[in-house]
Coordinates of C-alpha atoms and ligand atoms in Angstrom, one line a residue:
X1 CA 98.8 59.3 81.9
X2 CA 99.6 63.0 82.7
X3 CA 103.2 62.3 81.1
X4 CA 102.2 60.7 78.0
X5 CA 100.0 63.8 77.3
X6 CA 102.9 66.1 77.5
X7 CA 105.4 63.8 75.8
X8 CA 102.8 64.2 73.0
X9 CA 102.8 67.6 73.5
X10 CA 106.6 67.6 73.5
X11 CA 106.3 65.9 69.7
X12 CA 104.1 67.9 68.4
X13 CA 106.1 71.5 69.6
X14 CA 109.3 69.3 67.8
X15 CA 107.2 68.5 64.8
X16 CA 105.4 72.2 64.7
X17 CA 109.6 73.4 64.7
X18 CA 110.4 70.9 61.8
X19 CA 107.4 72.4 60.0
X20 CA 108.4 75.8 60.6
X21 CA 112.0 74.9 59.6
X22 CA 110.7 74.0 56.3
X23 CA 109.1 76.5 55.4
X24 CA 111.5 78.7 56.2
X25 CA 114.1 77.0 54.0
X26 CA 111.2 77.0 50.9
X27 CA 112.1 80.5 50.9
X28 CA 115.9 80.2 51.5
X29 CA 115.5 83.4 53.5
X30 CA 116.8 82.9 56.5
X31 CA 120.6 81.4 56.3
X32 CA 121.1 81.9 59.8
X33 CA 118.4 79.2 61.6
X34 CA 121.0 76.7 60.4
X35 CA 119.0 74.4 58.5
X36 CA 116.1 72.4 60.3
X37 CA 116.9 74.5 63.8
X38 CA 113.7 76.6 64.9
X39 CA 114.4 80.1 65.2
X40 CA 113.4 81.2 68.9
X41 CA 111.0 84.1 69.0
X42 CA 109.6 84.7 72.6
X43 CA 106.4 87.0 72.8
X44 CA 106.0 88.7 76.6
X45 CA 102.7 89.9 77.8
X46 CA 103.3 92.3 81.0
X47 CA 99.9 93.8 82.6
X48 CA 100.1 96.9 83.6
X49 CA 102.5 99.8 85.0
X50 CA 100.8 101.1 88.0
X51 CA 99.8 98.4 90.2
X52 CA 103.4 97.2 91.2
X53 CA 106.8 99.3 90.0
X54 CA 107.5 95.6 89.3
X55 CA 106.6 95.1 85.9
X56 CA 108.8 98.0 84.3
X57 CA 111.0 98.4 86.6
X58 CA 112.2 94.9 87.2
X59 CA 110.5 92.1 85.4
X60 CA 110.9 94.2 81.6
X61 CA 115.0 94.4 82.7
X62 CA 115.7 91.0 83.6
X63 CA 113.7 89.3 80.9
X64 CA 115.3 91.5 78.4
X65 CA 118.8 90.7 80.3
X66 CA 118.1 87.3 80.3
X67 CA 116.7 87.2 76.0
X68 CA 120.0 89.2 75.3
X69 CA 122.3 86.7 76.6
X70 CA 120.6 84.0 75.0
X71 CA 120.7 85.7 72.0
X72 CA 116.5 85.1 71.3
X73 CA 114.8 87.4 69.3
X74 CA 111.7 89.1 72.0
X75 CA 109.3 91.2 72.0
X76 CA 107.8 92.4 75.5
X77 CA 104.8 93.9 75.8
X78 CA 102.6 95.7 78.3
X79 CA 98.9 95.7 78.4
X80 CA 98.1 99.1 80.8
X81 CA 95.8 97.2 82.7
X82 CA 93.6 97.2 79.6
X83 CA 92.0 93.1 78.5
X84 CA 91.1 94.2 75.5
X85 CA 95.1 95.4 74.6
X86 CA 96.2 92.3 76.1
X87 CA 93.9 89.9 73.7
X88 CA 95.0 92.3 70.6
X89 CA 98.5 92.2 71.8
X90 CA 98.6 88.4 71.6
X91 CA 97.1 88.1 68.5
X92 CA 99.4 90.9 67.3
X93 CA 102.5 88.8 68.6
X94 CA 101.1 85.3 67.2
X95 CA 100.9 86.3 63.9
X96 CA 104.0 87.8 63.8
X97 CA 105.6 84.6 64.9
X98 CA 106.2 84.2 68.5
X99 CA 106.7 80.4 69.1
X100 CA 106.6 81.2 73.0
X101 CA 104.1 83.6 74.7
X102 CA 104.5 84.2 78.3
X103 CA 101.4 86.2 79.9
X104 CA 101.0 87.8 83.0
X105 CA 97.0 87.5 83.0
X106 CA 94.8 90.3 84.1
X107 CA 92.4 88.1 85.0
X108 CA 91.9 84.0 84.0
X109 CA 89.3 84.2 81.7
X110 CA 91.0 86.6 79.8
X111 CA 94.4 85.2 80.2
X112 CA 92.3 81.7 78.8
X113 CA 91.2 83.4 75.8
X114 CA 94.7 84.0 75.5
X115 CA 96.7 81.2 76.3
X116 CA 94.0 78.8 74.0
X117 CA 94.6 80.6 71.2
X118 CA 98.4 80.3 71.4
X119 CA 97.7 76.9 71.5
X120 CA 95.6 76.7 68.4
X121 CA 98.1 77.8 67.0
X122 CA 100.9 76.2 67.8
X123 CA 102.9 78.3 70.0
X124 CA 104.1 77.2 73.6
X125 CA 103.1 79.4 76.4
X126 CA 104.2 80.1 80.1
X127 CA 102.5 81.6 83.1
X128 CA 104.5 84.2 84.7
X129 CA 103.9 85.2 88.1
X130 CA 100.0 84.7 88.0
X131 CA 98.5 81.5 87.3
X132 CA 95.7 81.2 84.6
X133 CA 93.2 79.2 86.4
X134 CA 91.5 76.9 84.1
X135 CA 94.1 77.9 81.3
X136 CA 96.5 75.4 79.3
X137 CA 99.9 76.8 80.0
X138 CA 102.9 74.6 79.8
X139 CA 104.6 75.8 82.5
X140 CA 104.0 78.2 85.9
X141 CA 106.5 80.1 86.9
X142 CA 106.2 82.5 90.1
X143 CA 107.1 82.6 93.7
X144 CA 105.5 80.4 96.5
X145 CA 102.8 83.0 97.1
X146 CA 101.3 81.4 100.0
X147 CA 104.4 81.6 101.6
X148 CA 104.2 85.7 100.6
X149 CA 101.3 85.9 102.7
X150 CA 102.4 84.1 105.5
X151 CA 105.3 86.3 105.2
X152 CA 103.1 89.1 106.0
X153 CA 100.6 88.0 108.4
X154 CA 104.0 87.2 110.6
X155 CA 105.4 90.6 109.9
X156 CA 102.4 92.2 111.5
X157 CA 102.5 89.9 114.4
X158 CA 105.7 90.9 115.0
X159 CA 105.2 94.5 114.6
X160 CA 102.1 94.5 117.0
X161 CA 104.1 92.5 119.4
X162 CA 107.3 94.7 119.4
X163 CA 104.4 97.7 119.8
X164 CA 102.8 95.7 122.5
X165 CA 99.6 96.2 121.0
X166 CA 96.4 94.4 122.8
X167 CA 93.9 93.2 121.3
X168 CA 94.5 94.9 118.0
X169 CA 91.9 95.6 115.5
X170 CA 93.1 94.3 111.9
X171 CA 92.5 95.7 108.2
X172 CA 93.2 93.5 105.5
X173 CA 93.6 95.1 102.1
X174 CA 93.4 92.4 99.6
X175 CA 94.7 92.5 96.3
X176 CA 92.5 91.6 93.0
X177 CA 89.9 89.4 93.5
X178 CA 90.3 88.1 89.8
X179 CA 94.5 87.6 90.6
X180 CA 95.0 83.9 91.8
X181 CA 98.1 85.9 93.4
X182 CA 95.9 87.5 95.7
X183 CA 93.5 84.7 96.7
X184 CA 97.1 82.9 97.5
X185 CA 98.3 85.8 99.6
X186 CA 95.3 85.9 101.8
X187 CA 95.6 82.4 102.2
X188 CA 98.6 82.3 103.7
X189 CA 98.4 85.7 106.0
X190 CA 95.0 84.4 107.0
X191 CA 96.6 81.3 108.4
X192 CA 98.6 83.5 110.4
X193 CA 96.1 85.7 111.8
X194 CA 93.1 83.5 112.2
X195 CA 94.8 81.8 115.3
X196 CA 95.1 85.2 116.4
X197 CA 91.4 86.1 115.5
X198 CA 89.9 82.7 117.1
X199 CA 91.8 83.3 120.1
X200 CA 90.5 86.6 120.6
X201 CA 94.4 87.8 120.9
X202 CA 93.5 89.9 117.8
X203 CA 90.1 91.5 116.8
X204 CA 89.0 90.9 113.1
X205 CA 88.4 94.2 111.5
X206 CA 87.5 95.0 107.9
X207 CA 88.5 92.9 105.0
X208 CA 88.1 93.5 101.3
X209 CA 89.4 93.1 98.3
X210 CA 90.9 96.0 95.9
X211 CA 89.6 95.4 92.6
X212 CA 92.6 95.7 89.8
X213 CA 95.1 96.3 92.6
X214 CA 94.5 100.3 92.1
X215 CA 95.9 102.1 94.5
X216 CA 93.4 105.0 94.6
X217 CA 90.9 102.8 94.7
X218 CA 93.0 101.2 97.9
X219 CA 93.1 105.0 99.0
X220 CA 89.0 105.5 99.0
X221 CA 88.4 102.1 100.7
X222 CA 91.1 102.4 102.9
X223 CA 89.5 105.9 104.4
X224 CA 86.4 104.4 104.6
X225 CA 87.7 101.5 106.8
X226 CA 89.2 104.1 109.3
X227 CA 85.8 105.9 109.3
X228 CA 83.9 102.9 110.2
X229 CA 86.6 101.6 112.4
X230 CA 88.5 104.0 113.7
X231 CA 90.6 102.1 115.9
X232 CA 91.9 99.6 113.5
X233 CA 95.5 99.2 114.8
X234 CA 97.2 97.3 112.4
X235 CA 97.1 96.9 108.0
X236 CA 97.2 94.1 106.0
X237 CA 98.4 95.0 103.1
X238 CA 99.1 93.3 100.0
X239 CA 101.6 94.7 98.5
X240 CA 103.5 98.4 98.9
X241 CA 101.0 99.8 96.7
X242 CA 98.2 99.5 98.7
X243 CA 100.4 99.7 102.1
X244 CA 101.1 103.3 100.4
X245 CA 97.8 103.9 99.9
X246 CA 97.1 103.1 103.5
X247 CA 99.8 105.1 104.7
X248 CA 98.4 108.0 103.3
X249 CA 95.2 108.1 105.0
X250 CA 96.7 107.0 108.4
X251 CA 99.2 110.3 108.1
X252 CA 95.8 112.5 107.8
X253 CA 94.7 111.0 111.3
X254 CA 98.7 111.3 112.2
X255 CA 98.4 107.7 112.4
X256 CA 101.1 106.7 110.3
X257 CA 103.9 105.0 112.5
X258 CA 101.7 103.8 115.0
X259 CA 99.7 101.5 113.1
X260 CA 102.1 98.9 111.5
X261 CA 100.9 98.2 107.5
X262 CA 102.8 95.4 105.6
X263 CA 103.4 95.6 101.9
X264 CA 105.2 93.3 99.1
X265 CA 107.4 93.8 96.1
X266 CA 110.3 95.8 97.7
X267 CA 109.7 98.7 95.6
X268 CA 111.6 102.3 96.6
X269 CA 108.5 103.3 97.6
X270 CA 108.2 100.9 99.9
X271 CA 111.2 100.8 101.1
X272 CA 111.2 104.5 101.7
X273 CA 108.0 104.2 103.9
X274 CA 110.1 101.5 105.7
X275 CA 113.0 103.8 106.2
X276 CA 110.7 106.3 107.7
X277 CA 108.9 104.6 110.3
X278 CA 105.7 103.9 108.6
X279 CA 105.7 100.3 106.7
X280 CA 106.8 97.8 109.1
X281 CA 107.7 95.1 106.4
X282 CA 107.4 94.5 103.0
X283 CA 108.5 91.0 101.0
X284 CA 111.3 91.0 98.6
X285 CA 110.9 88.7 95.6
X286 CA 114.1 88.2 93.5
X287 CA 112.7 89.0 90.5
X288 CA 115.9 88.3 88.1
X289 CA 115.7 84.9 89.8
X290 CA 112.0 84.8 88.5
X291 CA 112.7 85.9 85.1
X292 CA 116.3 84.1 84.5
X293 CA 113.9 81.4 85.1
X294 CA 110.9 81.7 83.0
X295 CA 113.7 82.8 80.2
X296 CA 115.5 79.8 80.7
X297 CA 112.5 77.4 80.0
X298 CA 110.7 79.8 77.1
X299 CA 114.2 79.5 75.1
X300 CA 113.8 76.0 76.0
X301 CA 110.3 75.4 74.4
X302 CA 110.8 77.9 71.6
X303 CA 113.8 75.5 70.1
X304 CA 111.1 72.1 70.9
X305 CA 112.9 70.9 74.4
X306 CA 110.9 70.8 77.1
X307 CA 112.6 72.0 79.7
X308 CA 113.2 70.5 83.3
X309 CA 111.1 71.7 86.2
X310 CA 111.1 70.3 90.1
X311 CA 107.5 71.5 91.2
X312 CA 104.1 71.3 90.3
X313 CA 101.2 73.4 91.2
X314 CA 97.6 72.5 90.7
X315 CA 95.3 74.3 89.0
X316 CA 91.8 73.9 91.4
X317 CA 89.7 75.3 88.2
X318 CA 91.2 73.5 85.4
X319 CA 91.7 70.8 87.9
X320 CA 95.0 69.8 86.2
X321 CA 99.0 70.0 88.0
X322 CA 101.5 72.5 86.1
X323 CA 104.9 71.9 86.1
X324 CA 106.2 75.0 87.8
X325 CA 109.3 76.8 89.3
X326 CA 108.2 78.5 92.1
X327 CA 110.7 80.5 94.4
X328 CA 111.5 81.8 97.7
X329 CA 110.1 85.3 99.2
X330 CA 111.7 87.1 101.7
X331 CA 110.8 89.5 104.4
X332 CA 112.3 92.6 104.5
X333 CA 112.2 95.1 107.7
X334 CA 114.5 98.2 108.8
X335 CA 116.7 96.0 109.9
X336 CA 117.6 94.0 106.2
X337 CA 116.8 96.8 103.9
X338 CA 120.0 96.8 102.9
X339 CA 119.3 92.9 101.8
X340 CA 117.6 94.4 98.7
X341 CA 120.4 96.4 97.8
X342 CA 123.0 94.6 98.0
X343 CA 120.8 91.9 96.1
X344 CA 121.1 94.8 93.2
X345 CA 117.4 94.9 92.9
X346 CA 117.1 98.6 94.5
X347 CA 120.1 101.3 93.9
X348 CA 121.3 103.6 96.8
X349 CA 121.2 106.3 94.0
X350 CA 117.1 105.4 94.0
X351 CA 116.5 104.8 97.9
X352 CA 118.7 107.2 99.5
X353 CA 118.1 110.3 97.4
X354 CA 116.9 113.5 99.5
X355 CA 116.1 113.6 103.2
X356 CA 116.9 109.3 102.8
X357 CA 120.5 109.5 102.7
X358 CA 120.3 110.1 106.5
X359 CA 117.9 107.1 106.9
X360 CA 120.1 104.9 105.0
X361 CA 123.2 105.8 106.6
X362 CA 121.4 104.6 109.6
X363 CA 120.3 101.4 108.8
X364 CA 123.8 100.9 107.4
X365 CA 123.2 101.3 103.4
X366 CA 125.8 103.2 101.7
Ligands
LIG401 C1 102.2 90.1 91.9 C2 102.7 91.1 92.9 C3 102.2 92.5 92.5 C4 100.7 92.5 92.2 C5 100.2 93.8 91.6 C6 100.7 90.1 91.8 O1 100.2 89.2 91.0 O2 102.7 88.8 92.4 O3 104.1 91.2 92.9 O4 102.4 93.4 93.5 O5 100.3 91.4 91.3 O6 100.8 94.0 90.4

């Protein structure tokens, strides 16, 4: 049943691309789409620039790598974090004549709004990194972000173990309520840690979500964790941001070090704070392996082929399965920083600058 609805679906991108074809040859403007072939226009919609280094620093370079390669015309955009940019930006790249939109939602109804009317009119969309739940995106592509969190509730075990912590208090530091992403992530590091809690091996401390991912905000709630708990002896954190964030409070107590925080995303920052003593992991995503993916199936839909995918996930609002490419995480600690250099993701000229060079000489980055 599910098939024969995106078969249809697969007609009607072909037929949308005849269509398009036509017209464009009505005008005889456009020598170069080579008769009835659909001239690829992919539209990106990043979300911000301060939650994660990520999205400039990483995704923007390899999906601009990837487009250049191919040869697609792009246009990638970023939304500051700001819904009402990211709807305008849409309609701004519809009209002009994306036949692909890839999102990275802020939030899902939002991201909805969006992806329905891409649909409407007739252009193909993907959803990178962050599911749109209840949306209508063709295709999901993202990491296995349970497995993220998992990643990180085992980090922290083994940091509290190697510092033979008993009976350690636990923070979690959640990311966005409104990011599926984050609801994933706690999924998977509270399967870790609730064994731990029920056992009474760990003690559960406080737990909340930081709304937008903003790390100040991660700052102010972080402090006010400490004051209400000020023996919490290990951080969940979900990503380097708010592990930073963390870190600064816990070096006011002269805490930092002592109480193990996790992070995600591998950014320098991170890394740095790994370096020194202070982060005890964070989780490397491949991000070129992310966007040489999502590139690879956008070029795909925006010439009418739909593209070939192994995975599904499903979609527990919209209640529907995605075809999706979702990839491995990794765990990064002092002892594999070098991992994410030699992976090219992080330079030595960005890590090691500064009193760093020392640090990386010792954990064997040159
Ligand atoms: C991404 C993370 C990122 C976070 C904040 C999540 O959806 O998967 O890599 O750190 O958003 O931007």
């Amino acid at each position: 049943m599910r098939k024969g609805i995106l078969s249809l679906l697969a007609v009607g991108v072909l037929a949308t691309g005849g269509l398009t074809a036509c017209g464009d040859d009505d005008k005889a403007a456009d020598p170069g789409t080579g008769g009835n072939a659909k001239k690829a226009k992919i539209g990106v919609i990043l979300p911000d620039s301060k939650s994660s280094a990520r999205w400039e620093t990483a995704d923007r370079k390899y999906l601009e790598q990837a487009f250049k390669t191919a040869g697609v015309d792009y246009d990638i955009q970023n939304a500051q974090n700001d819904k009402a940019a990211f709807q305008t930006i849409a309609e701004q790249m519809i009209t002009g004549g994306v036949n692909v939109l890839m999102i990275v939602n802020l939030d899902s109804g939002t991201g909805k709004a969006v992806l329905d009317k891409a649909k409407a009119a007739g252009v193909a969309t993907i959803d990178y990194d962050r599911l749109t739940l209840g949306g209508s995106a063709a295709y999901y592509v993202s990491f296995d972000n349970v497995a993220v969190g998992k990643l990180q509730g085992e980090g922290l075990v083994k940091c509290l173990t190697d510092a033979k912590a008993t009976k350690p208090v636990i923070a979690e530091l959640n990311g966005s309520q409104t990011d599926n992403n984050a609801t994933l992530f706690k999924q998977g590091y509270d399967g870790v840690l609730k064994a731990k809690y029920d056992s009474g091996e760990y003690v559960k401390g406080p737990d909340q979500w930081v709304a937008e991912w903003d790390n100040t905000t991660a700052g102010t709630v972080f402090e006010q964790m400490l004051t209400s708990t000020p023996n919490i002896a290990g951080v969940l954190a979900a990503n380097d941001g708010l592990g930073n964030a963390a870190i600064n409070i816990l070096k006011k107590q002269k805490l930092n070090g002592k109480v193990p925080v996790t992070g995600q995303d591998a950014t320098v920052q991170g890394l740095q704070n790994i370096l020194n003593g202070d982060q005890c992991m964070t989780v490397y995503k491949a991000v070129k392996q992310e966007a040489d993916a999502a590139a690879k199936l956008a070029i795909g839909l925006a010439k009418g082929e739909k593209g070939a995918t192994s995975q599904k996930v499903t979609d527990p609002e919209g209640k529907r399965e995605v075809d999706a490419v979702l990839l491995t995480p990794k765990s990064i600690t002092k002892d594999n920083v070098k991992d994410v250099i030699d992976d090219g993701y992080v330079t030595v000229a960005e890590l090691c600058t500064g009193d760093f060079a020392a640090k990386c000489a010792a954990a064997g980055i040159k």
